[in-house]
Amino acid sequence: IKSTDGGASWFPISGGGLLLRDLAVNPTNPDTLFLLRSGGLFRSTDGGNSFAPFGTGLPTNTQLIRYVQASPNILYAAGNGTTGAFRS
């Protein structure tokens, strides 16, 4: 689902059916989003209108993705158990 008014209303977008695990919005460019689903990591550069698979190498049990405000061009990912942490 997607909101274009800060979450006041929502509407469905395509690509459903997979478990959404996390979403990260670039703090300096809100048109760039990363979506972590059970099918992998996906990136949007158009504010979430479309997403494409992005990157390789993340374990299938990756659970979260985060930007750090001080480093908006770096995306971090972490899994559960002994997976560890990853940096773009």
PDB file of C-alpha atoms in Angstrom:
ATOM      1  CA  ILE A   1       0.000   0.000   0.000  1.00  0.00           C
ATOM      2  CA  LYS A   2       1.092   3.592  -0.491  1.00  0.00           C
ATOM      3  CA  SER A   3       0.291   6.978   0.964  1.00  0.00           C
ATOM      4  CA  THR A   4       0.885  10.305  -0.740  1.00  0.00           C
ATOM      5  CA  ASP A   5      -0.457  12.480   2.072  1.00  0.00           C
ATOM      6  CA  GLY A   6       1.720  11.551   5.049  1.00  0.00           C
ATOM      7  CA  GLY A   7      -0.358   8.506   5.983  1.00  0.00           C
ATOM      8  CA  ALA A   8      -3.802  10.144   6.191  1.00  0.00           C
ATOM      9  CA  SER A   9      -5.022   7.789   3.455  1.00  0.00           C
ATOM     10  CA  TRP A  10      -3.636   4.672   1.730  1.00  0.00           C
ATOM     11  CA  PHE A  11      -4.163   2.887  -1.570  1.00  0.00           C
ATOM     12  CA  PRO A  12      -2.951  -0.487  -2.911  1.00  0.00           C
ATOM     13  CA  ILE A  13      -0.035  -0.794  -5.315  1.00  0.00           C
ATOM     14  CA  SER A  14       1.034  -3.794  -7.379  1.00  0.00           C
ATOM     15  CA  GLY A  15       3.469  -6.437  -6.245  1.00  0.00           C
ATOM     16  CA  GLY A  16       1.558  -7.801  -3.254  1.00  0.00           C
ATOM     17  CA  GLY A  17       1.674 -11.335  -1.986  1.00  0.00           C
ATOM     18  CA  LEU A  18       5.060 -11.299  -0.283  1.00  0.00           C
ATOM     19  CA  LEU A  19       5.748 -10.569   3.361  1.00  0.00           C
ATOM     20  CA  LEU A  20       6.884  -6.974   3.951  1.00  0.00           C
ATOM     21  CA  ARG A  21       9.709  -6.919   6.468  1.00  0.00           C
ATOM     22  CA  ASP A  22      10.910  -3.312   6.468  1.00  0.00           C
ATOM     23  CA  LEU A  23      10.977  -0.024   4.592  1.00  0.00           C
ATOM     24  CA  ALA A  24      13.690   2.649   4.592  1.00  0.00           C
ATOM     25  CA  VAL A  25      13.353   6.135   3.101  1.00  0.00           C
ATOM     26  CA  ASN A  26      16.481   8.078   2.221  1.00  0.00           C
ATOM     27  CA  PRO A  27      16.581  11.011   4.677  1.00  0.00           C
ATOM     28  CA  THR A  28      17.892  13.477   2.077  1.00  0.00           C
ATOM     29  CA  ASN A  29      15.978  12.181  -0.966  1.00  0.00           C
ATOM     30  CA  PRO A  30      12.503  10.877  -0.067  1.00  0.00           C
ATOM     31  CA  ASP A  31      11.978   9.614  -3.629  1.00  0.00           C
ATOM     32  CA  THR A  32      14.540   6.879  -2.916  1.00  0.00           C
ATOM     33  CA  LEU A  33      13.074   4.021  -0.883  1.00  0.00           C
ATOM     34  CA  PHE A  34      14.238   0.528  -0.091  1.00  0.00           C
ATOM     35  CA  LEU A  35      11.724  -2.213   0.579  1.00  0.00           C
ATOM     36  CA  LEU A  36      12.718  -5.466   2.251  1.00  0.00           C
ATOM     37  CA  ARG A  37      10.340  -8.319   1.462  1.00  0.00           C
ATOM     38  CA  SER A  38      10.458 -12.072   1.738  1.00  0.00           C
ATOM     39  CA  GLY A  39      11.521 -11.949  -1.924  1.00  0.00           C
ATOM     40  CA  GLY A  40      14.613  -9.793  -1.284  1.00  0.00           C
ATOM     41  CA  LEU A  41      15.601  -6.131  -1.343  1.00  0.00           C
ATOM     42  CA  PHE A  42      13.924  -3.718  -3.765  1.00  0.00           C
ATOM     43  CA  ARG A  43      14.598  -0.057  -4.590  1.00  0.00           C
ATOM     44  CA  SER A  44      12.377   2.756  -5.801  1.00  0.00           C
ATOM     45  CA  THR A  45      13.709   6.028  -7.178  1.00  0.00           C
ATOM     46  CA  ASP A  46      10.282   7.472  -7.971  1.00  0.00           C
ATOM     47  CA  GLY A  47       8.738   7.829  -4.535  1.00  0.00           C
ATOM     48  CA  GLY A  48       7.404   4.282  -4.401  1.00  0.00           C
ATOM     49  CA  ASN A  49       5.499   4.239  -7.683  1.00  0.00           C
ATOM     50  CA  SER A  50       7.639   1.311  -8.829  1.00  0.00           C
ATOM     51  CA  PHE A  51      10.211  -0.980  -7.264  1.00  0.00           C
ATOM     52  CA  ALA A  52      12.950  -3.109  -8.846  1.00  0.00           C
ATOM     53  CA  PRO A  53      15.155  -5.815  -7.302  1.00  0.00           C
ATOM     54  CA  PHE A  54      18.314  -4.310  -5.862  1.00  0.00           C
ATOM     55  CA  GLY A  55      21.646  -5.789  -4.859  1.00  0.00           C
ATOM     56  CA  THR A  56      22.705  -9.293  -4.030  1.00  0.00           C
ATOM     57  CA  GLY A  57      24.265 -11.084  -1.125  1.00  0.00           C
ATOM     58  CA  LEU A  58      21.805 -10.454   1.700  1.00  0.00           C
ATOM     59  CA  PRO A  59      20.801 -13.588   3.613  1.00  0.00           C
ATOM     60  CA  THR A  60      17.187 -14.684   3.272  1.00  0.00           C
ATOM     61  CA  ASN A  61      16.575 -14.053   6.981  1.00  0.00           C
ATOM     62  CA  THR A  62      17.433 -10.335   6.774  1.00  0.00           C
ATOM     63  CA  GLN A  63      14.885  -8.584   8.975  1.00  0.00           C
ATOM     64  CA  LEU A  64      15.601  -4.858   8.925  1.00  0.00           C
ATOM     65  CA  ILE A  65      17.150  -2.074   6.870  1.00  0.00           C
ATOM     66  CA  ARG A  66      18.109   1.380   8.125  1.00  0.00           C
ATOM     67  CA  TYR A  67      19.662   4.629   7.046  1.00  0.00           C
ATOM     68  CA  VAL A  68      21.717   6.589   9.553  1.00  0.00           C
ATOM     69  CA  GLN A  69      20.976  10.312   9.405  1.00  0.00           C
ATOM     70  CA  ALA A  70      24.676  11.209   9.429  1.00  0.00           C
ATOM     71  CA  SER A  71      25.356   8.923   6.420  1.00  0.00           C
ATOM     72  CA  PRO A  72      22.323   9.101   4.111  1.00  0.00           C
ATOM     73  CA  ASN A  73      24.095   7.318   1.239  1.00  0.00           C
ATOM     74  CA  ILE A  74      24.734   4.191   3.301  1.00  0.00           C
ATOM     75  CA  LEU A  75      22.075   1.562   3.931  1.00  0.00           C
ATOM     76  CA  TYR A  76      22.496  -0.967   6.737  1.00  0.00           C
ATOM     77  CA  ALA A  77      20.820  -4.369   6.971  1.00  0.00           C
ATOM     78  CA  ALA A  78      20.676  -6.935   9.749  1.00  0.00           C
ATOM     79  CA  GLY A  79      19.213 -10.367  10.225  1.00  0.00           C
ATOM     80  CA  ASN A  80      18.238 -12.514  13.129  1.00  0.00           C
ATOM     81  CA  GLY A  81      20.351 -15.152  14.818  1.00  0.00           C
ATOM     82  CA  THR A  82      23.950 -15.315  13.641  1.00  0.00           C
ATOM     83  CA  THR A  83      23.416 -13.519  10.330  1.00  0.00           C
ATOM     84  CA  GLY A  84      25.217 -10.353  11.385  1.00  0.00           C
ATOM     85  CA  ALA A  85      25.010  -6.867   9.926  1.00  0.00           C
ATOM     86  CA  PHE A  86      25.629  -5.618   6.394  1.00  0.00           C
ATOM     87  CA  ARG A  87      26.487  -2.235   4.887  1.00  0.00           C
ATOM     88  CA  SER A  88      25.874  -1.024   1.343  1.00  0.00           C
TER      89      SER A  88
END
